XYZ file of C-alpha atoms in Angstrom:
553
model
C -0.386 85.033 -33.357
C -0.260 81.586 -31.832
C 3.127 80.440 -30.974
C 4.149 76.710 -32.119
C 5.511 74.710 -29.202
C 5.832 71.435 -31.124
C 6.591 72.768 -34.803
C 5.548 70.470 -37.765
C 8.105 71.266 -39.740
C 11.821 72.002 -39.754
C 11.929 75.711 -38.951
C 14.824 78.478 -40.066
C 17.748 78.756 -37.726
C 18.313 82.321 -38.584
C 16.802 85.588 -37.875
C 14.551 86.125 -34.945
C 10.801 84.866 -34.416
C 7.923 87.150 -36.065
C 5.863 86.791 -32.744
C 8.881 87.802 -30.402
C 8.655 84.053 -28.530
C 11.709 82.885 -29.439
C 14.573 85.243 -30.207
C 17.187 82.915 -31.331
C 15.530 81.688 -34.482
C 12.099 82.218 -36.773
C 9.528 80.182 -37.328
C 9.944 79.971 -41.368
C 9.769 76.487 -43.136
C 13.441 75.649 -44.513
C 13.214 76.006 -48.319
C 14.752 72.645 -49.348
C 17.919 71.779 -50.209
C 18.690 74.967 -48.053
C 18.817 75.363 -44.191
C 16.734 78.477 -44.125
C 13.479 79.671 -44.894
C 12.867 81.796 -47.971
C 13.261 85.195 -45.748
C 16.775 84.253 -45.064
C 18.247 82.707 -48.265
C 21.173 84.384 -50.080
C 19.938 86.503 -52.875
C 21.056 83.892 -55.633
C 19.313 81.046 -53.706
C 16.348 83.096 -53.546
C 16.653 83.355 -57.268
C 16.847 79.564 -57.972
C 13.945 79.095 -55.889
C 11.416 81.596 -57.803
C 12.930 80.285 -61.231
C 11.796 76.686 -60.041
C 8.326 78.103 -59.784
C 5.409 77.929 -62.468
C 1.733 78.533 -62.641
C 0.052 75.843 -60.507
C 3.067 75.402 -58.246
C 2.757 74.306 -54.783
C 4.001 77.475 -52.445
C 4.517 76.229 -48.570
C 5.917 79.296 -46.916
C 4.533 78.329 -43.418
C 5.928 80.714 -40.828
C 7.677 82.900 -43.198
C 8.304 86.734 -43.325
C 7.439 87.967 -46.756
C 8.142 91.455 -47.684
C 5.879 93.310 -50.292
C 8.837 93.246 -52.833
C 9.298 89.247 -52.026
C 5.667 88.506 -52.415
C 5.419 90.496 -55.507
C 8.197 88.221 -56.974
C 6.561 85.268 -55.999
C 3.208 86.065 -57.570
C 4.907 87.134 -60.725
C 6.905 83.634 -60.908
C 3.251 81.726 -60.905
C 1.384 84.069 -62.925
C -0.736 82.709 -65.750
C 0.522 84.645 -69.059
C -2.678 84.087 -70.594
C -5.277 85.148 -67.621
C -2.583 87.223 -66.045
C -3.484 85.901 -62.691
C -1.190 84.325 -60.343
C -2.012 80.532 -59.865
C -1.458 78.160 -56.990
C -2.443 74.671 -56.446
C -1.209 74.640 -52.749
C -0.702 77.787 -51.069
C 0.514 77.558 -47.430
C 0.976 80.868 -45.600
C -0.200 79.694 -42.190
C 1.729 81.313 -39.123
C 3.482 83.676 -41.970
C 3.951 87.402 -41.425
C 3.448 90.121 -43.928
C 4.945 93.282 -42.261
C 4.116 95.449 -45.221
C 0.738 94.195 -45.949
C 0.124 91.457 -49.028
C -1.724 91.738 -52.307
C -3.064 88.638 -53.764
C -5.717 90.308 -56.197
C -7.199 88.512 -58.920
C -4.958 85.098 -57.838
C -6.060 81.487 -58.358
C -5.893 79.094 -55.486
C -6.446 75.545 -55.384
C -6.208 74.881 -51.365
C -5.189 77.920 -49.208
C -4.251 77.869 -45.815
C -3.479 81.226 -44.070
C -4.065 80.206 -40.529
C -2.533 82.454 -37.581
C -0.819 84.702 -40.378
C -0.367 88.293 -39.552
C -0.993 91.231 -42.045
C 0.492 94.369 -40.705
C -0.848 96.446 -43.666
C -3.490 96.220 -46.207
C -4.500 92.436 -46.986
C -6.085 92.517 -50.866
C -7.704 89.548 -52.026
C -9.705 91.333 -54.627
C -11.166 89.212 -57.335
C -9.263 86.014 -55.759
C -10.820 82.811 -56.251
C -10.378 79.785 -53.852
C -11.540 76.388 -55.763
C -10.925 74.314 -52.236
C -11.217 75.059 -48.524
C -9.685 78.678 -47.762
C -8.201 78.730 -44.201
C -8.019 82.291 -42.432
C -8.558 80.871 -38.778
C -6.905 83.014 -36.327
C -5.821 85.597 -38.923
C -4.359 88.891 -37.293
C -5.682 91.564 -40.036
C -3.677 94.791 -38.851
C -5.318 97.091 -41.605
C -7.758 96.887 -44.063
C -9.002 93.356 -45.246
C -10.311 93.569 -48.793
C -12.273 90.716 -49.986
C -14.408 92.313 -52.727
C -15.457 89.949 -55.445
C -14.018 87.046 -53.891
C -15.329 83.448 -55.060
C -15.002 80.445 -52.545
C -15.952 77.135 -54.068
C -15.182 74.949 -51.169
C -16.004 77.029 -48.140
C -13.982 79.535 -46.089
C -12.824 79.991 -42.157
C -12.181 82.864 -40.802
C -12.928 81.423 -37.468
C -11.230 83.532 -34.514
C -9.529 86.323 -36.873
C -9.148 89.608 -35.810
C -10.014 92.516 -38.197
C -8.701 95.707 -36.453
C -9.335 97.785 -39.636
C -11.988 97.697 -42.045
C -13.183 94.629 -43.314
C -14.819 94.330 -47.183
C -16.589 91.702 -47.989
C -18.355 93.178 -51.098
C -20.195 90.849 -53.815
C -18.907 87.360 -52.321
C -20.061 84.295 -53.639
C -19.747 80.804 -51.772
C -20.548 77.741 -52.590
C -20.093 75.975 -49.162
C -20.053 76.983 -45.628
C -18.268 80.393 -44.654
C -17.526 80.825 -41.107
C -16.515 83.953 -38.860
C -17.342 81.892 -35.530
C -15.350 84.035 -32.696
C -14.141 86.652 -35.054
C -13.504 90.413 -34.015
C -14.476 93.435 -36.241
C -13.242 96.759 -34.393
C -13.853 98.978 -37.389
C -17.396 100.340 -38.889
C -17.691 98.027 -41.735
C -20.012 96.878 -44.370
C -20.078 92.994 -44.850
C -21.874 91.875 -48.221
C -23.846 91.514 -50.241
C -22.803 88.061 -49.338
C -24.031 85.008 -51.331
C -23.793 81.750 -49.577
C -25.322 78.435 -50.845
C -25.223 76.930 -47.614
C -24.374 78.694 -43.994
C -22.743 81.645 -42.867
C -21.749 81.691 -39.211
C -21.030 84.698 -37.038
C -21.750 82.734 -33.969
C -19.525 84.111 -30.841
C -18.127 87.105 -32.736
C -17.822 90.745 -31.467
C -18.525 93.958 -33.453
C -17.096 96.778 -32.078
C -18.209 99.420 -34.372
C -21.519 100.026 -36.325
C -21.901 97.605 -39.084
C -24.140 96.533 -41.802
C -24.585 93.008 -43.025
C -26.135 92.144 -46.530
C -26.466 88.168 -46.748
C -28.051 85.916 -48.961
C -27.917 82.249 -47.606
C -29.701 79.133 -46.379
C -28.620 79.595 -42.891
C -27.224 82.473 -40.748
C -26.044 81.846 -37.364
C -25.351 84.693 -34.997
C -25.759 82.740 -31.898
C -23.831 84.722 -28.985
C -22.777 87.417 -31.164
C -21.942 90.540 -29.416
C -22.679 93.909 -30.800
C -21.283 96.977 -29.277
C -22.612 99.362 -31.287
C -25.659 99.969 -34.156
C -26.004 97.385 -36.616
C -28.315 96.151 -39.279
C -29.066 92.642 -40.765
C -30.580 92.810 -44.163
C -31.217 89.074 -45.251
C -32.298 86.929 -47.897
C -33.520 83.259 -47.778
C -31.938 82.611 -44.548
C -32.880 80.700 -41.333
C -31.397 82.903 -38.633
C -30.603 81.965 -35.210
C -30.000 84.820 -32.551
C -29.944 82.480 -29.567
C -27.887 84.430 -26.835
C -27.132 87.418 -29.059
C -26.011 90.477 -27.055
C -26.687 94.232 -28.276
C -26.131 97.103 -26.380
C -27.226 99.197 -29.089
C -30.545 99.117 -31.853
C -30.143 96.053 -33.984
C -32.623 95.971 -36.941
C -33.089 92.552 -38.541
C -35.057 92.848 -41.940
C -35.943 91.055 -45.092
C -34.435 92.118 -48.216
C -37.096 91.495 -50.883
C -34.905 92.208 -53.947
C -31.406 90.898 -54.950
C -28.798 92.747 -53.715
C -26.785 95.006 -55.821
C -23.080 95.777 -55.136
C -23.195 99.404 -55.979
C -19.993 100.381 -58.090
C -19.078 96.296 -57.959
C -21.543 94.019 -59.631
C -23.806 92.341 -56.996
C -23.165 88.313 -56.598
C -24.898 85.878 -58.130
C -27.618 84.087 -55.752
C -27.480 80.957 -58.258
C -29.318 77.933 -56.861
C -30.796 80.198 -53.995
C -32.881 82.193 -56.532
C -35.431 79.120 -56.821
C -35.953 79.296 -53.278
C -38.527 81.715 -51.499
C -36.623 84.980 -50.111
C -38.627 84.266 -46.975
C -36.307 85.169 -43.853
C -37.211 83.006 -40.774
C -36.061 83.917 -37.532
C -35.661 80.726 -35.361
C -34.630 81.913 -32.103
C -34.386 84.979 -29.598
C -33.822 82.504 -26.404
C -31.727 84.442 -24.131
C -31.756 87.692 -25.925
C -32.177 91.189 -24.131
C -34.898 92.255 -26.748
C -34.958 95.822 -25.482
C -33.215 97.341 -28.851
C -34.207 94.962 -31.228
C -36.366 95.814 -34.582
C -37.601 93.175 -36.356
C -39.313 93.776 -39.889
C -40.895 91.514 -42.566
C -39.798 88.436 -41.094
C -40.986 84.877 -40.772
C -41.604 84.230 -36.849
C -43.627 80.996 -37.362
C -40.576 78.905 -35.963
C -39.123 81.437 -33.435
C -38.702 80.255 -29.921
C -39.273 83.357 -27.673
C -38.999 81.489 -23.931
C -36.217 83.173 -22.291
C -36.211 86.387 -23.943
C -35.778 89.439 -21.729
C -37.943 92.729 -22.430
C -39.848 90.751 -24.699
C -42.398 93.367 -24.553
C -40.359 96.195 -25.933
C -39.442 94.416 -29.158
C -40.396 96.195 -32.358
C -42.262 94.165 -34.814
C -42.660 96.150 -38.418
C -43.929 95.428 -41.778
C -45.455 92.056 -42.979
C -44.010 89.987 -40.120
C -45.655 86.790 -40.070
C -46.463 84.227 -37.268
C -47.619 80.685 -37.515
C -51.479 79.690 -37.629
C -53.365 76.580 -35.920
C -54.632 73.776 -38.540
C -57.824 74.870 -40.031
C -59.445 71.601 -40.318
C -61.924 70.019 -38.159
C -60.488 67.107 -36.178
C -61.965 64.652 -33.411
C -60.577 65.270 -30.068
C -61.746 62.033 -28.310
C -65.545 61.934 -29.088
C -66.060 65.509 -29.917
C -65.175 67.519 -33.134
C -62.467 70.453 -32.580
C -61.711 73.169 -34.850
C -59.353 76.014 -34.019
C -59.707 79.633 -34.705
C -57.372 81.458 -36.989
C -54.873 83.434 -34.894
C -51.322 83.986 -34.720
C -49.525 81.259 -32.570
C -45.908 81.091 -31.609
C -43.636 78.220 -32.203
C -43.694 77.162 -28.619
C -47.670 76.601 -28.332
C -47.331 74.536 -31.699
C -44.785 72.261 -30.168
C -46.909 72.143 -27.053
C -50.351 71.122 -28.493
C -48.287 68.499 -31.296
C -47.231 66.422 -27.955
C -50.541 66.131 -26.427
C -52.685 63.235 -26.976
C -55.100 63.099 -30.053
C -53.307 66.118 -31.601
C -53.875 67.249 -34.853
C -51.248 66.295 -37.244
C -51.129 70.022 -38.472
C -49.412 71.381 -35.582
C -45.554 71.947 -35.813
C -43.584 69.466 -34.379
C -40.940 70.070 -31.657
C -37.389 70.140 -32.899
C -34.851 67.641 -31.716
C -33.412 68.511 -28.484
C -35.710 71.588 -27.375
C -37.763 71.326 -24.529
C -41.346 71.720 -24.387
C -43.120 74.552 -22.530
C -46.207 73.911 -20.379
C -48.781 76.599 -20.897
C -48.255 78.651 -17.495
C -44.717 79.502 -19.490
C -46.268 80.428 -22.649
C -48.922 82.676 -21.077
C -46.527 85.379 -20.333
C -44.691 85.245 -23.691
C -48.323 85.973 -25.360
C -48.755 88.712 -23.002
C -45.496 90.425 -23.886
C -46.096 90.336 -27.513
C -49.388 91.878 -27.234
C -47.998 94.745 -25.141
C -45.596 95.107 -27.991
C -48.061 95.624 -30.575
C -50.426 97.427 -28.349
C -47.473 100.067 -27.505
C -47.150 100.470 -31.222
C -50.598 101.073 -31.493
C -51.238 97.839 -33.428
C -54.652 97.111 -31.496
C -55.687 94.220 -34.482
C -52.462 92.637 -34.104
C -52.310 92.342 -30.634
C -55.723 90.864 -30.341
C -54.399 87.551 -31.511
C -51.689 87.334 -28.850
C -54.493 88.460 -26.270
C -56.375 85.414 -27.854
C -53.113 83.188 -27.042
C -52.478 84.066 -23.712
C -56.149 83.585 -22.649
C -55.776 79.891 -24.571
C -53.047 79.198 -22.398
C -54.459 80.373 -19.281
C -57.730 78.278 -19.986
C -55.274 75.128 -20.822
C -52.885 75.750 -17.771
C -53.785 73.004 -15.183
C -51.707 74.474 -12.322
C -54.345 77.371 -11.941
C -57.635 77.594 -10.058
C -60.189 75.067 -11.477
C -62.703 78.320 -10.799
C -60.583 80.243 -12.979
C -60.315 78.083 -15.702
C -64.067 77.605 -15.655
C -65.049 81.379 -15.768
C -62.230 81.761 -18.580
C -63.893 78.910 -20.343
C -67.336 80.246 -20.471
C -65.794 83.574 -21.733
C -64.169 81.528 -24.276
C -67.529 79.772 -25.248
C -69.388 82.976 -25.433
C -67.353 85.225 -27.421
C -63.908 83.832 -27.862
C -62.400 86.286 -25.227
C -64.237 89.286 -26.469
C -62.466 88.476 -29.996
C -65.096 86.561 -32.012
C -67.831 89.123 -32.796
C -69.865 85.917 -35.009
C -69.772 83.767 -31.870
C -71.197 86.510 -29.647
C -73.633 87.461 -32.273
C -74.684 83.851 -32.535
C -75.524 83.376 -28.737
C -77.119 86.991 -28.868
C -79.526 85.453 -31.652
C -79.924 82.218 -30.051
C -80.778 84.291 -26.712
C -83.128 86.328 -28.403
C -84.906 83.406 -30.183
C -85.371 81.536 -27.076
C -86.523 84.261 -25.137
C -89.219 85.275 -27.795
C -90.463 81.854 -27.983
C -90.421 81.428 -24.315
C -92.795 84.514 -23.912
C -95.095 83.427 -26.679
C -95.516 79.909 -24.943
C -95.655 80.896 -21.233
C -94.695 84.571 -20.500
C -97.885 86.088 -22.308
C -101.231 86.065 -20.427
C -104.038 84.357 -22.167
C -106.126 87.560 -22.283
C -105.745 91.153 -22.744
C -106.605 93.196 -19.578
C -109.485 95.464 -20.292
C -110.360 98.143 -17.294
C -113.743 98.156 -15.891
C -115.063 100.739 -13.203
C -117.481 99.465 -10.591
C -118.587 102.770 -8.711
C -120.896 103.857 -5.514
C -122.606 107.139 -6.332
C -123.568 109.224 -2.975
C -124.244 112.687 -2.586
C -120.840 114.173 -2.241
C -118.543 111.825 -4.079
C -118.030 108.995 -6.262
C -115.847 106.257 -5.681
C -114.480 104.034 -8.529
C -112.118 101.433 -7.748
C -110.270 100.016 -10.711
C -108.796 96.631 -9.904
C -106.010 94.908 -12.239
C -106.733 91.262 -12.141
C -103.758 88.490 -11.991
C -102.461 87.407 -15.340
C -103.854 84.265 -16.537
C -101.433 81.808 -17.731
C -102.070 80.768 -21.172
C -103.540 77.330 -21.809
C -104.402 74.897 -24.628
C -101.945 73.625 -27.192
C -98.831 75.366 -27.508
C -99.355 75.829 -31.563
C -102.374 77.814 -30.699
C -100.006 80.136 -28.287
C -98.100 81.104 -31.643
C -100.172 84.057 -33.332
C -98.855 87.552 -34.908
C -100.279 89.294 -32.349
C -98.342 87.585 -29.686
C -95.199 87.317 -31.513
C -95.149 91.262 -31.941
C -95.789 91.716 -27.922
C -92.982 89.421 -27.407
C -90.664 90.863 -29.866
C -90.974 94.096 -28.130
C -90.054 92.796 -24.703
C -87.083 91.541 -26.075
C -85.768 94.403 -27.980
C -86.572 96.178 -25.125
C -84.622 93.771 -23.075
C -81.513 94.046 -25.058
C -81.105 97.795 -24.116
C -82.063 97.301 -20.655
C -85.356 98.842 -20.666
C -88.722 97.533 -19.348
C -91.300 96.893 -22.015
C -94.154 97.735 -19.508
C -96.199 94.675 -21.085
C -98.399 92.574 -18.675
C -96.654 89.306 -18.136
C -97.324 85.920 -16.094
C -94.930 84.925 -13.311
C -93.085 82.773 -15.691
C -92.794 85.781 -18.184
C -91.569 87.858 -15.531
C -88.510 85.645 -14.771
C -87.986 85.138 -18.404
C -87.686 89.005 -18.856
C -85.628 89.292 -16.089
C -82.946 86.810 -17.147
C -83.384 88.249 -20.920
C -82.652 92.033 -19.649
C -79.428 90.092 -17.886
C -77.908 88.115 -20.552
C -78.737 89.833 -23.880
C -77.160 93.119 -23.224
C -74.242 91.222 -21.770
C -73.868 89.347 -25.395
C -74.497 92.430 -27.379
C -71.607 94.026 -25.452
C -69.561 90.985 -25.943
C -70.002 91.377 -29.711
C -69.378 95.158 -29.575
C -66.522 94.240 -27.672
C -65.030 91.823 -30.224
C -65.654 94.305 -33.493
C -63.813 97.053 -31.486
C -60.537 94.802 -30.912
C -60.468 94.010 -34.525
C -60.925 97.707 -35.991
C -59.648 99.942 -33.548
C -55.900 101.505 -34.365
């Protein structure tokens, strides 16, 4: 509990300070026209004060110690006989102490301030409604805190509160921001279902025991949150930020496809959120050790991975999606450019959008986010590729291998010879992943070889062996000489015939499988065949490799 060094109200001169900081007096706000707080008034003075209350009254009991009996009398005094709900216009219980716990069940609050209050027993706000801001900053919940079916119409703030016991936030609706920034949760719990139309904030919070979250909101902030045990985040609609989060045990972040059900309690109404796409987008894993992280069915198209530790150990499951390059053809200077469809991380999109003559379809760089160069992005793709390969998802890993090679090709800090080699690899087969490209080059090579052989490679005449012998008394000598191949002559169109096409095709087919055709060739034809036997099997192998990379499991 935070001690007041400069009280903003006239405090009670009787009793002891509930925090133990001032033994000469308590911090309870004086109830006018008396000289003491409500806890230290005479019985007839308490009766007179309570008699002055009615439904909708303001109640300012800052720093007051409230027993269960005294609180019940106050709530009965402001209870609406028609709705049977206690009703407050202004309820100030900041720095108040509830040594036996407190029950504000089904209470209606206009403005509620419980900052730095202390609940030693169970704090029950079941079915309570807060029309204006509900402030619970730095509250000490010594036992169970129950906010089941609570409604916050103008935001709720539990910043730096301490939940020592079980925290229950089941079927909670909030029209504005809900903040638990810096809060501590010591006991196992189940936070949710909570529907927040704006942002729910758990940044810098600590969770010491197993916990499950069920949250539907536009934003979910878990920056620098710390989990000391297992946890599950089931989310709807939200943009989630895990920058700098720490989890020492498995943490599972998953999209929840259907509206949340509250079990025995009806689920919260999703209101305006129901008009949105229920996809859950993870925005950042920067500074996270992902060794125990599981991501399922999330949108990772805007996620920033740079700075993530053990990214190769993250588990990506379900229908998790990434971004894609622009599909249209555009001019990059004087030449047309078209990008292959593949998974693209956000950092590559940011880098490409910053380049001169960039296509407008790339995701622009967010404000205050550094653009990373290709040399820094290649290791990210390599880690994601390894993660999917370890999960036996070879087709999914292929896209990340393509991205890694793209970044290596674009890396201006690497050696020019390496970049040229990678460029040729990309041009011929898309790094061994584009089967149609390799087949197209193979067909082009086959066609070129076929035409070249018909025009220059096959000799003009077919060689017919002739024997010219010398007969003697004892032996017959018959030398057989193969004449040199005669280069074809005459117009080129005369060299194209069915017979020459068949011979050339036989040579090409044998070359593709590293076999010699045994056909007589001209000198030019010999070199053409040698080149064919070198290039065409290579292109065929690249095509087979690309098909295998897409279908292997």
